[in-house]
PDB file of C-alpha atoms in Angstrom:
ATOM      1  CA  ILE A 286      21.371   9.978   6.040  1.00  0.00           C
ATOM      2  CA  PHE A 287      22.745  10.500  10.116  1.00  0.00           C
ATOM      3  CA  GLY A 288      19.251   8.668  11.137  1.00  0.00           C
ATOM      4  CA  THR A 289      20.330   5.450   8.417  1.00  0.00           C
ATOM      5  CA  THR A 290      20.906   2.618  10.496  1.00  0.00           C
ATOM      6  CA  PHE A 291      19.648  -0.424   8.221  1.00  0.00           C
ATOM      7  CA  PHE A 292      19.474  -0.323   4.720  1.00  0.00           C
ATOM      8  CA  LEU A 293      16.454  -2.379   3.000  1.00  0.00           C
ATOM      9  CA  LEU A 294      16.040  -4.587  -0.348  1.00  0.00           C
ATOM     10  CA  ALA A 295      11.981  -5.364  -1.708  1.00  0.00           C
ATOM     11  CA  PRO A 296      11.931  -9.185  -1.516  1.00  0.00           C
ATOM     12  CA  GLU A 297      11.401  -8.856  -5.512  1.00  0.00           C
ATOM     13  CA  HIS A 298      14.999  -6.516  -6.175  1.00  0.00           C
ATOM     14  CA  GLU A 299      17.267  -8.734  -8.738  1.00  0.00           C
ATOM     15  CA  LEU A 300      19.916  -8.882  -5.423  1.00  0.00           C
ATOM     16  CA  VAL A 301      18.400 -10.880  -3.700  1.00  0.00           C
ATOM     17  CA  SER A 302      18.944 -14.124  -4.575  1.00  0.00           C
ATOM     18  CA  ARG A 303      22.113 -13.718  -5.555  1.00  0.00           C
ATOM     19  CA  LEU A 304      23.400 -11.658  -1.848  1.00  0.00           C
ATOM     20  CA  VAL A 305      22.958 -14.916   0.204  1.00  0.00           C
ATOM     21  CA  GLU A 306      23.155 -18.033  -2.265  1.00  0.00           C
ATOM     22  CA  GLY A 307      24.469 -20.420  -0.341  1.00  0.00           C
ATOM     23  CA  THR A 308      24.816 -18.927   3.301  1.00  0.00           C
ATOM     24  CA  GLU A 309      23.622 -20.001   6.221  1.00  0.00           C
ATOM     25  CA  HIS A 310      20.887 -16.595   5.663  1.00  0.00           C
ATOM     26  CA  GLN A 311      19.181 -17.952   2.395  1.00  0.00           C
ATOM     27  CA  ALA A 312      16.605 -19.705   4.235  1.00  0.00           C
ATOM     28  CA  ALA A 313      15.082 -17.234   6.411  1.00  0.00           C
ATOM     29  CA  VAL A 314      15.407 -15.179   3.224  1.00  0.00           C
ATOM     30  CA  GLU A 315      13.500 -17.261   1.726  1.00  0.00           C
ATOM     31  CA  LYS A 316      10.527 -17.200   3.380  1.00  0.00           C
ATOM     32  CA  VAL A 317      10.346 -13.240   3.674  1.00  0.00           C
ATOM     33  CA  VAL A 318      10.961 -13.973  -0.119  1.00  0.00           C
ATOM     34  CA  ASP A 319       6.734 -16.258   0.507  1.00  0.00           C
ATOM     35  CA  ILE A 320       5.114 -14.201   2.515  1.00  0.00           C
ATOM     36  CA  ALA A 321       6.124 -11.473   0.391  1.00  0.00           C
ATOM     37  CA  LEU A 322       5.028 -13.224  -2.533  1.00  0.00           C
ATOM     38  CA  HIS A 323       0.975 -13.479  -0.729  1.00  0.00           C
ATOM     39  CA  ALA A 324       1.082 -10.929  -0.779  1.00  0.00           C
ATOM     40  CA  THR A 325      -0.888  -7.985  -3.234  1.00  0.00           C
ATOM     41  CA  ASN A 326       1.080  -4.968  -2.676  1.00  0.00           C
ATOM     42  CA  VAL A 327      -1.482  -3.216  -0.918  1.00  0.00           C
ATOM     43  CA  GLU A 328      -1.933  -5.200   2.221  1.00  0.00           C
ATOM     44  CA  ARG A 329       2.428  -5.004   2.079  1.00  0.00           C
ATOM     45  CA  SER A 330       1.910  -1.101   2.367  1.00  0.00           C
ATOM     46  CA  ARG A 331      -0.126  -0.983   4.805  1.00  0.00           C
ATOM     47  CA  ASP A 332       1.612   0.886   8.257  1.00  0.00           C
ATOM     48  CA  ASP A 333      -0.553  -1.447  10.588  1.00  0.00           C
ATOM     49  CA  ARG A 334       0.564  -4.627   8.917  1.00  0.00           C
ATOM     50  CA  GLU A 335       3.612  -6.788  10.392  1.00  0.00           C
ATOM     51  CA  LYS A 336       6.295  -6.093   8.947  1.00  0.00           C
ATOM     52  CA  HIS A 337       8.639  -9.554   8.293  1.00  0.00           C
ATOM     53  CA  GLY A 338      12.399  -8.670   7.733  1.00  0.00           C
ATOM     54  CA  ALA A 339      15.460 -10.709   7.725  1.00  0.00           C
ATOM     55  CA  PHE A 340      19.472 -10.420   7.532  1.00  0.00           C
ATOM     56  CA  THR A 341      20.997 -10.889   4.490  1.00  0.00           C
ATOM     57  CA  GLY A 342      24.511 -10.933   6.463  1.00  0.00           C
ATOM     58  CA  ARG A 343      25.694  -8.514   4.246  1.00  0.00           C
ATOM     59  CA  TYR A 344      26.096  -4.145   4.402  1.00  0.00           C
ATOM     60  CA  VAL A 345      26.675  -1.138   2.941  1.00  0.00           C
ATOM     61  CA  LEU A 346      28.245   2.327   3.668  1.00  0.00           C
ATOM     62  CA  ASN A 347      26.606   5.340   4.832  1.00  0.00           C
ATOM     63  CA  PRO A 348      28.231   7.694   2.796  1.00  0.00           C
ATOM     64  CA  LEU A 349      28.083  10.997   5.324  1.00  0.00           C
ATOM     65  CA  THR A 350      29.598   8.982   8.594  1.00  0.00           C
ATOM     66  CA  GLY A 351      31.635   5.484   6.775  1.00  0.00           C
ATOM     67  CA  ASP A 352      29.166   3.291   9.408  1.00  0.00           C
ATOM     68  CA  LYS A 353      28.648   0.251   8.313  1.00  0.00           C
ATOM     69  CA  LEU A 354      24.965  -0.700   7.811  1.00  0.00           C
ATOM     70  CA  PRO A 355      23.265  -4.085   7.496  1.00  0.00           C
ATOM     71  CA  ILE A 356      20.830  -5.346   4.261  1.00  0.00           C
ATOM     72  CA  TRP A 357      18.361  -6.902   5.430  1.00  0.00           C
ATOM     73  CA  VAL A 358      14.994  -7.864   3.225  1.00  0.00           C
ATOM     74  CA  ALA A 359      11.643  -7.121   4.397  1.00  0.00           C
ATOM     75  CA  ASP A 360       8.550  -7.583   2.401  1.00  0.00           C
ATOM     76  CA  TYR A 361       6.939  -3.584   3.131  1.00  0.00           C
ATOM     77  CA  VAL A 362       9.441  -2.262   0.884  1.00  0.00           C
ATOM     78  CA  MET A 363       8.538  -2.826  -2.765  1.00  0.00           C
ATOM     79  CA  THR A 364      10.492  -2.234  -6.124  1.00  0.00           C
ATOM     80  CA  GLY A 365       7.743  -0.885  -7.859  1.00  0.00           C
ATOM     81  CA  TYR A 366       8.506   2.345  -5.263  1.00  0.00           C
ATOM     82  CA  GLY A 367      11.333   3.499  -6.389  1.00  0.00           C
ATOM     83  CA  THR A 368      13.741   1.661  -6.504  1.00  0.00           C
ATOM     84  CA  GLY A 369      13.117  -1.361  -4.289  1.00  0.00           C
ATOM     85  CA  ALA A 370      15.807  -0.420  -2.283  1.00  0.00           C
ATOM     86  CA  VAL A 371      15.846   2.282   0.848  1.00  0.00           C
ATOM     87  CA  MET A 372      17.834   3.768   3.841  1.00  0.00           C
ATOM     88  CA  GLY A 373      15.590   2.024   7.428  1.00  0.00           C
ATOM     89  CA  VAL A 374      15.689   5.413   9.015  1.00  0.00           C
ATOM     90  CA  PRO A 375      13.327   4.694  12.019  1.00  0.00           C
ATOM     91  CA  SER A 376      13.448   7.600  13.880  1.00  0.00           C
ATOM     92  CA  GLY A 377      12.144   9.402  11.168  1.00  0.00           C
ATOM     93  CA  ASP A 378       9.594   6.682   9.617  1.00  0.00           C
ATOM     94  CA  GLN A 379       6.626   4.881  11.155  1.00  0.00           C
ATOM     95  CA  ARG A 380       7.487   1.636   9.191  1.00  0.00           C
ATOM     96  CA  ASP A 381      10.945   1.222   9.298  1.00  0.00           C
ATOM     97  CA  PHE A 382      10.257   2.461  13.699  1.00  0.00           C
ATOM     98  CA  ASP A 383       8.208  -0.366  13.778  1.00  0.00           C
ATOM     99  CA  PHE A 384      10.750  -2.666  11.847  1.00  0.00           C
ATOM    100  CA  ALA A 385      13.738  -1.525  14.020  1.00  0.00           C
ATOM    101  CA  ARG A 386      11.974  -2.057  17.525  1.00  0.00           C
ATOM    102  CA  LYS A 387      10.690  -5.951  15.455  1.00  0.00           C
ATOM    103  CA  TYR A 388      14.164  -6.612  14.946  1.00  0.00           C
ATOM    104  CA  GLY A 389      16.824  -4.623  17.993  1.00  0.00           C
ATOM    105  CA  LEU A 390      18.065  -2.440  15.593  1.00  0.00           C
ATOM    106  CA  ASP A 391      19.356   1.024  16.491  1.00  0.00           C
ATOM    107  CA  VAL A 392      16.643   4.383  16.689  1.00  0.00           C
ATOM    108  CA  PRO A 393      19.118   7.400  16.764  1.00  0.00           C
ATOM    109  CA  PRO A 394      16.835  10.540  16.752  1.00  0.00           C
ATOM    110  CA  VAL A 395      18.011  12.721  14.559  1.00  0.00           C
ATOM    111  CA  VAL A 396      15.340  15.173  13.930  1.00  0.00           C
ATOM    112  CA  ILE A 397      14.189  16.902  17.547  1.00  0.00           C
ATOM    113  CA  GLY A 398      11.525  19.778  18.318  1.00  0.00           C
ATOM    114  CA  THR A 399      12.302  21.936  20.257  1.00  0.00           C
ATOM    115  CA  ASP A 400      10.281  20.617  23.220  1.00  0.00           C
ATOM    116  CA  ASP A 401      11.878  17.236  22.856  1.00  0.00           C
ATOM    117  CA  PRO A 402      13.130  16.997  26.679  1.00  0.00           C
ATOM    118  CA  LEU A 403      16.056  15.351  24.444  1.00  0.00           C
ATOM    119  CA  TYR A 404      17.040  17.911  22.669  1.00  0.00           C
ATOM    120  CA  GLU A 405      18.634  20.344  25.108  1.00  0.00           C
ATOM    121  CA  GLN A 406      20.643  16.864  25.421  1.00  0.00           C
ATOM    122  CA  LEU A 407      21.756  16.663  21.584  1.00  0.00           C
ATOM    123  CA  LYS A 408      21.377  20.202  20.649  1.00  0.00           C
ATOM    124  CA  ASP A 409      24.947  20.877  19.947  1.00  0.00           C
ATOM    125  CA  LYS A 410      26.556  16.481  19.326  1.00  0.00           C
ATOM    126  CA  ARG A 411      27.270  16.385  16.443  1.00  0.00           C
ATOM    127  CA  GLU A 412      28.018  12.895  16.245  1.00  0.00           C
ATOM    128  CA  ARG A 413      26.115  10.398  17.924  1.00  0.00           C
ATOM    129  CA  VAL A 414      26.127   9.976  21.861  1.00  0.00           C
ATOM    130  CA  LEU A 415      22.506   8.327  22.118  1.00  0.00           C
ATOM    131  CA  PRO A 416      22.641   4.962  19.532  1.00  0.00           C
ATOM    132  CA  ASP A 417      18.763   4.962  20.975  1.00  0.00           C
ATOM    133  CA  ALA A 418      15.913   7.596  21.070  1.00  0.00           C
ATOM    134  CA  PRO A 419      12.781   6.320  24.068  1.00  0.00           C
ATOM    135  CA  TRP A 420      10.602   6.514  22.469  1.00  0.00           C
ATOM    136  CA  ASP A 421       7.557   4.390  21.675  1.00  0.00           C
ATOM    137  CA  HIS A 422       7.407   6.430  17.832  1.00  0.00           C
ATOM    138  CA  ALA A 423       8.934   7.728  14.715  1.00  0.00           C
ATOM    139  CA  TYR A 424       8.908  11.431  14.934  1.00  0.00           C
ATOM    140  CA  ASP A 425       7.377  12.792  11.702  1.00  0.00           C
ATOM    141  CA  ALA A 426       7.533  16.591  12.533  1.00  0.00           C
ATOM    142  CA  GLU A 427       9.891  19.307  11.667  1.00  0.00           C
ATOM    143  CA  GLY A 428      12.547  20.225  14.287  1.00  0.00           C
ATOM    144  CA  TYR A 429      16.681  20.070  14.421  1.00  0.00           C
ATOM    145  CA  LEU A 430      18.954  18.120  13.447  1.00  0.00           C
ATOM    146  CA  VAL A 431      20.680  17.113  16.023  1.00  0.00           C
ATOM    147  CA  GLN A 432      23.717  13.565  16.174  1.00  0.00           C
ATOM    148  CA  SER A 433      24.343  15.207  12.481  1.00  0.00           C
ATOM    149  CA  GLY A 434      28.004  15.873  11.372  1.00  0.00           C
ATOM    150  CA  GLU A 435      28.102  19.375  10.026  1.00  0.00           C
ATOM    151  CA  PHE A 436      24.646  19.880   9.254  1.00  0.00           C
ATOM    152  CA  THR A 437      23.917  19.612  13.902  1.00  0.00           C
ATOM    153  CA  GLY A 438      21.322  23.115  14.352  1.00  0.00           C
ATOM    154  CA  MET A 439      19.559  23.326  10.685  1.00  0.00           C
ATOM    155  CA  LYS A 440      15.723  23.260  10.590  1.00  0.00           C
ATOM    156  CA  GLY A 441      14.747  19.216   9.265  1.00  0.00           C
ATOM    157  CA  GLY A 442      12.439  17.765   8.571  1.00  0.00           C
ATOM    158  CA  LYS A 443      11.470  16.224   4.885  1.00  0.00           C
ATOM    159  CA  HIS A 444      11.328  19.397   3.354  1.00  0.00           C
ATOM    160  CA  SER A 445      13.978  21.319   4.780  1.00  0.00           C
ATOM    161  CA  GLU A 446      16.883  23.455   4.563  1.00  0.00           C
ATOM    162  CA  ALA A 447      18.625  20.407   5.995  1.00  0.00           C
ATOM    163  CA  SER A 448      17.414  18.411   3.606  1.00  0.00           C
ATOM    164  CA  ASP A 449      18.723  20.382   0.358  1.00  0.00           C
ATOM    165  CA  ALA A 450      22.377  21.110   2.140  1.00  0.00           C
ATOM    166  CA  ILE A 451      22.351  16.765   3.064  1.00  0.00           C
ATOM    167  CA  ILE A 452      21.100  16.480  -0.981  1.00  0.00           C
ATOM    168  CA  ALA A 453      23.911  18.729  -2.417  1.00  0.00           C
ATOM    169  CA  LYS A 454      27.019  17.265  -0.304  1.00  0.00           C
ATOM    170  CA  LEU A 455      25.595  13.523  -1.724  1.00  0.00           C
ATOM    171  CA  GLU A 456      25.622  15.173  -4.928  1.00  0.00           C
ATOM    172  CA  GLU A 457      29.296  17.396  -4.145  1.00  0.00           C
ATOM    173  CA  LEU A 458      30.832  13.809  -3.365  1.00  0.00           C
ATOM    174  CA  GLY A 459      29.227  11.969  -6.437  1.00  0.00           C
ATOM    175  CA  CYS A 460      27.221   9.674  -5.019  1.00  0.00           C
ATOM    176  CA  GLY A 461      23.081  10.784  -5.032  1.00  0.00           C
ATOM    177  CA  ARG A 462      21.115  13.126  -6.639  1.00  0.00           C
ATOM    178  CA  SER A 463      17.358  13.891  -5.589  1.00  0.00           C
ATOM    179  CA  LYS A 464      14.239  12.836  -7.446  1.00  0.00           C
ATOM    180  CA  VAL A 465      10.389  12.887  -6.955  1.00  0.00           C
ATOM    181  CA  THR A 466       8.446   9.237  -7.532  1.00  0.00           C
ATOM    182  CA  TYR A 467       4.899   9.600  -7.164  1.00  0.00           C
ATOM    183  CA  ARG A 468       3.270   6.107  -5.248  1.00  0.00           C
ATOM    184  CA  LEU A 469      -0.628   6.393  -6.241  1.00  0.00           C
TER     185      LEU A 469
END
């Protein structure tokens, strides 16, 4: 959640039209919706497919950092998987990484292996001091949290002590919970 730099809605999400209706962002968002309508879910979910997106002009707040995150509509997000509304964490997800690079969004490193040259520079940093990683791909391996507030230094990755601790914090604050979703 500390690596989240944008928020994504599926083109079919029920909020999309309400968020952009009558705004300067409506035409660009409608173009992404049209692109999504003309592709199958299999095509849209392919990692190697070019990502299409449009900014809605709206924002959400990250509950742990207070950061104002732009809401985008992206054709690789689907309502049939989860809620159709997801965090964009480009440092740890390749599709989000590709999207962020295409649209000039930050890719802050938050999970780093001890062998990464950035590790020594960031290992004790709780606040974001490096907004954009100099990487050419997402880092999806195990490592340690950096730039992650009170969770900095914890073992991080998809199923880790840091994940469990962050989920517990979100549950404590009443703004999140753990849920397992499968995609076949």
